[in-house]
Structure formats: C-alpha cells, structure tokens
Coordinates of C-alpha atoms and ligand atoms in Angstrom, one line a residue:
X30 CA -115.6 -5.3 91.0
X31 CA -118.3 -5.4 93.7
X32 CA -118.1 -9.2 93.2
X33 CA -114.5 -8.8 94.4
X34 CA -114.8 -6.7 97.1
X35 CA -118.2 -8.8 98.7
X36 CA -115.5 -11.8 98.6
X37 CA -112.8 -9.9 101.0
X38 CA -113.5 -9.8 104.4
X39 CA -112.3 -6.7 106.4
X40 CA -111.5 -5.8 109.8
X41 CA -112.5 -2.6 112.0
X42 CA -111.1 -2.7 115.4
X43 CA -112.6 -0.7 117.9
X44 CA -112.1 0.6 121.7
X45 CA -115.4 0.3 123.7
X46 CA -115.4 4.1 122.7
X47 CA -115.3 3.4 119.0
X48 CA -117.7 0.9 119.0
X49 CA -120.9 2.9 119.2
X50 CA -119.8 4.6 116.1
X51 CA -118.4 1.5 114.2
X52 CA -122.0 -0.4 114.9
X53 CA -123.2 2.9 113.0
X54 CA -121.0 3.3 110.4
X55 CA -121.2 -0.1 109.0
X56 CA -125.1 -0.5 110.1
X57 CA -126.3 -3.6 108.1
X58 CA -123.1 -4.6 106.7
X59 CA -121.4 -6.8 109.6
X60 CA -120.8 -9.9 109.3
X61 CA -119.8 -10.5 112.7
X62 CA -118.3 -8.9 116.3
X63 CA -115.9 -10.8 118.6
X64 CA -116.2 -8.7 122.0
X65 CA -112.9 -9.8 123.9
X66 CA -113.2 -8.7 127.5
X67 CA -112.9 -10.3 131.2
X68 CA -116.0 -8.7 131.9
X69 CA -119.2 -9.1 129.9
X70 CA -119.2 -6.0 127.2
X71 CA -122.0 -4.0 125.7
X72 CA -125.3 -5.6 125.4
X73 CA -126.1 -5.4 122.1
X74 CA -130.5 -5.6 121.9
X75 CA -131.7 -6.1 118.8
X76 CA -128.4 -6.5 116.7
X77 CA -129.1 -9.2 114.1
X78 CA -125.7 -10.5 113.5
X79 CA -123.1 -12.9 115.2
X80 CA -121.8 -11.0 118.3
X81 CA -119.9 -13.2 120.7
X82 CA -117.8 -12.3 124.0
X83 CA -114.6 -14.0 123.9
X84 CA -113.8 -14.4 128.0
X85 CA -110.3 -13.5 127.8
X86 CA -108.9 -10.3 129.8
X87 CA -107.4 -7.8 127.3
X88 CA -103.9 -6.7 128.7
X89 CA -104.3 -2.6 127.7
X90 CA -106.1 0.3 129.3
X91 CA -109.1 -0.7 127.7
X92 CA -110.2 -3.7 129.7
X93 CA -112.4 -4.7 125.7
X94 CA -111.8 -4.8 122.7
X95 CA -114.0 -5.5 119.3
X96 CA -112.9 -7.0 116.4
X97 CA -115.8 -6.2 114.0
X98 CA -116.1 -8.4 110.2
X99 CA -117.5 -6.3 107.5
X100 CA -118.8 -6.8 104.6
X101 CA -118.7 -4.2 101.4
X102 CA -122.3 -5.0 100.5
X103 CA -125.1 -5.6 102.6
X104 CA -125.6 -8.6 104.7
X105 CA -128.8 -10.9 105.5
X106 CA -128.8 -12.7 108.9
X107 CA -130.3 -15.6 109.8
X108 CA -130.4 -18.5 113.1
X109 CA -130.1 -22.0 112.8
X110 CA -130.1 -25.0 115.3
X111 CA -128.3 -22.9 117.6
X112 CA -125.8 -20.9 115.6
X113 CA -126.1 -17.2 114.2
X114 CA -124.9 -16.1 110.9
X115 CA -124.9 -13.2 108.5
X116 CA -123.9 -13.8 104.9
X117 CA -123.2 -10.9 102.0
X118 CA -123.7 -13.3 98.6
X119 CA -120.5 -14.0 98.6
X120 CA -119.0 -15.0 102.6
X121 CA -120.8 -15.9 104.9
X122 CA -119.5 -15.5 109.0
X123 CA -121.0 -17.8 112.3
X124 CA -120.9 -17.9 116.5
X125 CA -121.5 -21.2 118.3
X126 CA -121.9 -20.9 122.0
X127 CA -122.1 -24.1 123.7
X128 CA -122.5 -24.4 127.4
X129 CA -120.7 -27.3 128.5
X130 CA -122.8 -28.9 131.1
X131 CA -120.4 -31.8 132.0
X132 CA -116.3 -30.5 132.1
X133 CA -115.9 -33.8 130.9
X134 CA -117.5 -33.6 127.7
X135 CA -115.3 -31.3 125.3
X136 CA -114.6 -34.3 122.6
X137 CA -118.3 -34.5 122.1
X138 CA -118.9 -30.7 122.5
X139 CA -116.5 -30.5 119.9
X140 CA -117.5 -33.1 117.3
X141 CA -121.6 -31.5 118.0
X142 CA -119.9 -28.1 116.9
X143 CA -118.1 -28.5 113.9
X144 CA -121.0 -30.8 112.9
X145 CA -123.4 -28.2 113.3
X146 CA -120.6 -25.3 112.0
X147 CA -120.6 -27.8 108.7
X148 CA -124.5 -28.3 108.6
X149 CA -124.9 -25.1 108.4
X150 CA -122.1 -24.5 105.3
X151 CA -123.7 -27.2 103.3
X152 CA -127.5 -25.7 103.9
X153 CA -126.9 -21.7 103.2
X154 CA -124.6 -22.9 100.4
X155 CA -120.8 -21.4 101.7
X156 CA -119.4 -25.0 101.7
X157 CA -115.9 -23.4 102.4
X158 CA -114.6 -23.2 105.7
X159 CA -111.6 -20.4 105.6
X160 CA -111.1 -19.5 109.3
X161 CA -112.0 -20.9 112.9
X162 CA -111.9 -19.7 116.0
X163 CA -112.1 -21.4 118.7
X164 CA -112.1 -20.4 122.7
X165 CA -112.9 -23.0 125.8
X166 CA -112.3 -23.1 129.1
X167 CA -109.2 -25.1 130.9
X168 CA -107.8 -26.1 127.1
X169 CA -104.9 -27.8 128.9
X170 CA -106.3 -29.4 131.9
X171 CA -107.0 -33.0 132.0
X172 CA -110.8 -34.0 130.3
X173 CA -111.8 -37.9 130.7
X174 CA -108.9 -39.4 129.2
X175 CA -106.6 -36.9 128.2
X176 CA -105.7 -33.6 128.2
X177 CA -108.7 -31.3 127.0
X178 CA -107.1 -29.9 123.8
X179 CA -106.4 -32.9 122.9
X180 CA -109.9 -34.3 123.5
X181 CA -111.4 -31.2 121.8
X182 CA -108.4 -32.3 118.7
X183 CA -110.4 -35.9 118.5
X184 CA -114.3 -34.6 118.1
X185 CA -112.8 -31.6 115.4
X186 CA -111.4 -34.4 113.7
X187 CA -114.4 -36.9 113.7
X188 CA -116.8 -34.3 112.8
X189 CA -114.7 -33.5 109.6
X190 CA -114.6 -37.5 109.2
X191 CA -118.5 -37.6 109.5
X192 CA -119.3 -34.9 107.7
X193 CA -117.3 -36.0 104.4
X194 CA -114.8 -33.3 104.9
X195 CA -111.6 -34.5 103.7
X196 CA -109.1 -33.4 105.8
X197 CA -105.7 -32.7 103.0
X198 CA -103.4 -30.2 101.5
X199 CA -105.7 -27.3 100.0
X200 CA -108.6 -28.6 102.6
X201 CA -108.4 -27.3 106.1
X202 CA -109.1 -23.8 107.5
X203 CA -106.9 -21.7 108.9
X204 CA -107.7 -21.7 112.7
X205 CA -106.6 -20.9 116.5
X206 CA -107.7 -22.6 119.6
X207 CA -107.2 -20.7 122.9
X208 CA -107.8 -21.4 126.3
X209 CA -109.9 -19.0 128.8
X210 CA -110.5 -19.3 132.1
X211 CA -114.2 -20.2 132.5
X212 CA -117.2 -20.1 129.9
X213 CA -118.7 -21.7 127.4
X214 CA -116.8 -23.1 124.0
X215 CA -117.2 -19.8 121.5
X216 CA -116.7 -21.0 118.1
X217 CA -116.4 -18.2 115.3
X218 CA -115.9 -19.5 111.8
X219 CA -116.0 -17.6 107.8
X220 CA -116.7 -19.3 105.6
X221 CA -116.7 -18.7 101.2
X222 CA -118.7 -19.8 98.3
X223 CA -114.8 -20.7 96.9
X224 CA -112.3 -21.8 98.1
X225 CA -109.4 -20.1 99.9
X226 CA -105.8 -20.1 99.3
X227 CA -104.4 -21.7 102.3
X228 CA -101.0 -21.9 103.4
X229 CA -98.6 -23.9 105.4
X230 CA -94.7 -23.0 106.8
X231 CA -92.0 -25.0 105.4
X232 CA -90.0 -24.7 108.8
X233 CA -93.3 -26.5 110.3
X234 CA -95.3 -30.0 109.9
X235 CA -98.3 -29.4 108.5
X236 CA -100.4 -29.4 111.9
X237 CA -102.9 -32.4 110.6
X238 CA -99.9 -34.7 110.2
X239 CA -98.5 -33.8 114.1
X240 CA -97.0 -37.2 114.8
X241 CA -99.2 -39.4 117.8
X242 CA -97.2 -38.0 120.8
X243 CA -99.2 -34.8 119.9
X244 CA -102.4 -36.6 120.5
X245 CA -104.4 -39.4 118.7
X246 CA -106.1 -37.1 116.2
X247 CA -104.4 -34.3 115.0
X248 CA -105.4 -30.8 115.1
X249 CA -107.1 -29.9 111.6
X250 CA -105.9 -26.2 110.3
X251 CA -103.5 -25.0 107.7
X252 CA -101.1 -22.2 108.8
X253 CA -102.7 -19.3 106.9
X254 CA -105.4 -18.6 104.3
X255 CA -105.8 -15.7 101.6
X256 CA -109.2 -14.6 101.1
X257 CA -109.9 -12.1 98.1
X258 CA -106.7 -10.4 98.7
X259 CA -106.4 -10.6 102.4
X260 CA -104.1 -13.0 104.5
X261 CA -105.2 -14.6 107.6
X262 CA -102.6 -15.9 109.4
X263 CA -104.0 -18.8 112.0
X264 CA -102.2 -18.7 115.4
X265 CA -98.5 -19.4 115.4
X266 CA -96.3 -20.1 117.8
X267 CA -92.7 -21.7 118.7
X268 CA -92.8 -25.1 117.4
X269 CA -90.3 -26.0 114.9
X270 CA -91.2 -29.4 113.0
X271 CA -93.5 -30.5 115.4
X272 CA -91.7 -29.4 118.6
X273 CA -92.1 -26.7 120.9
X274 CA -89.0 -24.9 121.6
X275 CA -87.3 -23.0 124.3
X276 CA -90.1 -24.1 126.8
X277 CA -90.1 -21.5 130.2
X278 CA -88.5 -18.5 127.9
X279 CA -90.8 -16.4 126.6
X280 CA -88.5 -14.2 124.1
X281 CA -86.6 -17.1 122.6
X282 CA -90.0 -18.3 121.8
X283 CA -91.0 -15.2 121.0
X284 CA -88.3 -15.2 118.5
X285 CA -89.2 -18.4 117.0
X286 CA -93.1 -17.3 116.7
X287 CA -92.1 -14.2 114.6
X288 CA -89.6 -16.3 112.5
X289 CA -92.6 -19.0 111.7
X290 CA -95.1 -15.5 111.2
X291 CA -92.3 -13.9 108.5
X292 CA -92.4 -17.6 106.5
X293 CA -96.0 -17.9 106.5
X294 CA -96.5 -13.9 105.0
X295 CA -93.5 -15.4 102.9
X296 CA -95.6 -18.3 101.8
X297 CA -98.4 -15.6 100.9
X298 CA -96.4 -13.2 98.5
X299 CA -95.9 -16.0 96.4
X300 CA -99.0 -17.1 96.3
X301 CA -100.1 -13.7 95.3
X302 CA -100.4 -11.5 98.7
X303 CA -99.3 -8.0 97.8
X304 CA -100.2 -6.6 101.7
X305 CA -97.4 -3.6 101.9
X306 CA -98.2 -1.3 104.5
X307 CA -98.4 -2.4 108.4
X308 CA -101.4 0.1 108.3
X309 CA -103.1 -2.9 107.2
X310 CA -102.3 -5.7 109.7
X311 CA -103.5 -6.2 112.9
X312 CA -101.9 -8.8 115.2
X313 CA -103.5 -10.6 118.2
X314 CA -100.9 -11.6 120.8
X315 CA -101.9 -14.1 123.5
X316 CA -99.8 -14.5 126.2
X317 CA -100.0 -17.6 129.1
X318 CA -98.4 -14.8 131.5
X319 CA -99.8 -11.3 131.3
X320 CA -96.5 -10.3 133.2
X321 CA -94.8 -10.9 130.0
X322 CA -96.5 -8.0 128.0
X323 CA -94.2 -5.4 128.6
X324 CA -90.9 -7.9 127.1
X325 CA -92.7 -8.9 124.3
X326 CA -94.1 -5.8 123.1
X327 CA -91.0 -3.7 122.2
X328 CA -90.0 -6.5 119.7
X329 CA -93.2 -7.2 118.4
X330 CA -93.6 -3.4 117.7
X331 CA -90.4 -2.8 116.5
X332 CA -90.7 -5.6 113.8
X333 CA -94.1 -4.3 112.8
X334 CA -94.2 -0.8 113.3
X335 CA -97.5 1.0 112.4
X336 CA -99.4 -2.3 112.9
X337 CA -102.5 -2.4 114.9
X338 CA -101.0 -5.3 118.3
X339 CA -103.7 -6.8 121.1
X340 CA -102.2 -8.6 123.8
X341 CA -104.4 -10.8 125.7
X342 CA -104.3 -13.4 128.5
X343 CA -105.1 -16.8 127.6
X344 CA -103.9 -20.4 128.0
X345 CA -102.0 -21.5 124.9
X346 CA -103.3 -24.9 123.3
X347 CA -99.7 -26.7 124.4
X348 CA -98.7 -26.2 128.0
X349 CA -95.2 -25.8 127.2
X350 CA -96.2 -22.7 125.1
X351 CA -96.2 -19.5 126.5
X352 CA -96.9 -16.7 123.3
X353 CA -99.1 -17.3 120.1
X354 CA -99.9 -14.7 117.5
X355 CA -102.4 -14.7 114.9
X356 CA -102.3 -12.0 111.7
X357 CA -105.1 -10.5 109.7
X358 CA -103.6 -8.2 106.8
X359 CA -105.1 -6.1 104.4
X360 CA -103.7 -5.3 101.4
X361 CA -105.7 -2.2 101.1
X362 CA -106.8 -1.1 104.6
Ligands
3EB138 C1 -99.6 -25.1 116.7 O1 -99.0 -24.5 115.8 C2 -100.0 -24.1 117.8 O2 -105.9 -26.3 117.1 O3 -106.9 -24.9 115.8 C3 -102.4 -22.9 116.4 C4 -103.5 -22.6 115.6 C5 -102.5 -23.9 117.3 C6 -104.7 -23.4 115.6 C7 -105.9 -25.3 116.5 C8 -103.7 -24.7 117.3 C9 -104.7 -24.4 116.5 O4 -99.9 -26.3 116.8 C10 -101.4 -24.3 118.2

C-alpha cells in the first residue's frame, strides 16, 4: 500500500498565506514548488528541493500562487549538472533554469535541456518521463529562422532523437509549453520508475504527428497521463484535428477547449480513472488576454463547480490561440 501511494503524486495549492504552513506541514516530503507570480515570491534559504518561479502574472487577488508536489513518503534531494531534484523511491520531480544568453538560441536551449532533463532520468534511475512543463520568454515571436515555439519544437525533438527516446504511442509525456514575457526557460518535469498511462483525444491528431505546416518537428507530448490513480491532463486548447478554431473569439474557443478537456477525462475512465469529486481537480487557465477572465470564468466554474480554477496571463504556444487549460485530478483528494 505505501508502495502505491509513494507512486501518486499529489497537489497542495497554496495562497502566499498558506504557503508558510504548507512548507511545514509536508516538511521533507516535497517533491517540488512551482511559484507563479509577476513578481519574484518568497525566498526560500535553505529549502532542498526543486522550487522554481514561473514569470507569469496570476490574474486573482493574490498577485502568487504555489503549486506544491508531495510525496507520501519522504523524499531525498539531490543537484546535478545544473538541475535540482527530489525523488521518494518511487517518482522522482526536477527544475531547469536556463538563462538564455543569445534570444536567438532557444532550439539549442532546448535540445541542452531535455538532454540534460533525460541524463538525469537515466542516472538516478526514473527513466520515465510522465509530465513537462515548460515556460520561455516571447514563445511566439520570431527566433533565427522561425517562429520560437517552433524552434524550441526542433531541439525537444532532437534531444528525444539523441537521447534514444523513441518518440511513439505509449512514449511521450504529457506536457504544456507557455509563453512569459521575459526570463529564463523554467523546465519542470516528473518523472516514474514505470511507466505512465498516457492518453490522447480522438477529436485531436496526436500532437507528434501535427502535419509540417505546424513546424518541421513536431511537438512531442501525449494529451494526458494517469499516474498511480491520478490524471494529468497536459494543456489543451481549441484545435480540432490539427487546427485551431474560431481564431479572435475567446468563448467559442473556450467551448472547444472544454469539449477536447471532457474527451480526454473520457479517455481516462476507461483506462481506469475513477476521479469523482471536483474537490479533487484543480485547473490552470492561461489566458493571452487577462481582459478575458471575467467571460471565461463563469463557464469554466459552472462546468466544474467545487474545482480549485487559476487563471494566469501568458502567451499561448500558437498565436491564433487565445485560452489553454491544463487538469490535475485526484481521485482521492
Ligand atoms: C496543442 O494542443 C496546444 O508543446 O508541450 C499543449 C500542450 C500545447 C503541450 C507542448 C503544446 C504543448 O498543440 C499547445
């Protein structure tokens, strides 16, 4: 049983006024703390584990917010050619931070991440990558040839190439890839021992086989992946087959983001996800336009009532996108 619950990530969200007693409560059991805020948040001296700030403003009265991994056993940390990571016997959770000295660098920035991201895997011994997250400045401006996220696209998929990750059905973490404003690339990743069960969306083309016109390499992440019992739903948006739909309207593609979000949970009862209660889920909401939180909100909350919603500010990894959401749902929160 303990082996079963060390395998299962879980969540704790907290306000900057929670935090304090979160760091407390789960004292040498965190795996890892995204800090999202415009402003740098706390300092943490002397805290062992992956803590990253994620440079995006967080549209709420609270200006942060932490999103704090824990384990159900304890953890041991540990630093390796630039990356931090704790690890409980069972998952193991890592931050990259990568100043990019040269804007027009992101394909190799990339590619030197994901290398080191799968160097690390295949020395602790979690050789399973089962989520990514990635933030960078500018995602859709133009980099040296094209446009960044689609540079960034190129070195993700040459370090899987050089690395002998295959990238195929069963093989590909789930994943988001958000834009901020300024800052360096923060890469967050979990990783397992086993394999995950990951998931795709019938309505959608499995994002590694996007056709060309999406960019020469294609973006390598399934739509979702259950972990012990949990679902983590990558970030979804309104692209139907490969196309984004209803560019400029915000609640049509709203609409079509929720209807990809109810296929992929879909996807997940069958393959065993019994997640009931909305006490359970938490759902990030990034938005190009922070004007449009108070539209999309009533509909998000109505669907999900009781669920625990963000909304933050960031650019969306298509410019024609204007609203992605990403899911994390407990079965037994
Ligand atoms: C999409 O479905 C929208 O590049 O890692 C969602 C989740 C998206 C992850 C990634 C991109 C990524 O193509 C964008």
């Amino acid at each position: 049983m303990d082996d079963v619950a060390a395998a299962t990530p879980r969540l704790v969200c907290a306000s900057p006024a929670q935090f304090q007693g979160v760091l407390i409560e789960f004292a040498g059991r965190i795996l890892g703390v995204l800090a999202y805020s415009a402003a740098a948040p706390a300092d943490l001296a002397g805290f062992e584990a992956p803590y990253v700030w994620v440079r995006l403003p967080v549209l709420a009265e609270d200006a942060c917010w932490y999103e704090v991994w824990v384990s159900s056993v304890p953890v041991t940390t540990g630093k390796k050619s630039g990356l931090s990571f704790a690890s409980n016997g069972k998952l193991l959770f890592g931050s990259l931070v990568m100043d990019e000295a040269d804007r027009s660098r992101i394909e190799q920035m990339a590619q030197a991440a994901y290398t080191a991201i799968f160097d690390v895997l295949d020395h602790t011994g979690y050789p399973e990558l089962l989520r990514l997250w990635n933030y960078f400045p500018d995602i859709n401006g133009s980099g040296c040839k094209m446009e960044r996220y689609r540079e960034f696209n190129v070195g993700r998929h040459n370090a899987f190439g050089s690395e002998g990750r295959p990238i195929g059905d069963g093989l590909v973490p789930a994943a988001c890839a958000l834009g901020t404003r300024q800052g360096p690339l923060v890469a967050c990743f979990l990783a397992g021992r086993v394999r995950g069960v990951c998931l795709e969306n019938p309505r959608q083309t499995t994002a590694y086989r996007y056709p060309e016109e999406y960019g020469p390499r294609s973006p390598t992440f399934s739509r979702g992946m259950l972990v012990g019992g949990v679902l983590l739903v990558s970030g979804t948006a309104s692209i139907v087959g490969s196309r984004t739909m209803h560019p400029g309207d915000v609640l049509r593609q709203l609409d079509e983001t929720l209807e990809n979000l109810r296929l992929v949970i879909s996807q997940a009862r069958s393959g065993g996800f019994s997640g009931a209660s909305a006490a359970g889920l938490c759902l990030n909401v990034y938005l190009r336009r922070a004007e449009d939180r108070t539209v999309v909100c009533g509909r998000i909350e109505t669907e999900y009532a009781g669920a625990h919603v963000v909304y933050f500010q960031a650019d969306v990894c298509r410019s024609d996108l204007l609203v992605e959401i990403e899911a994390f749902w407990m079965s037994h929160p």
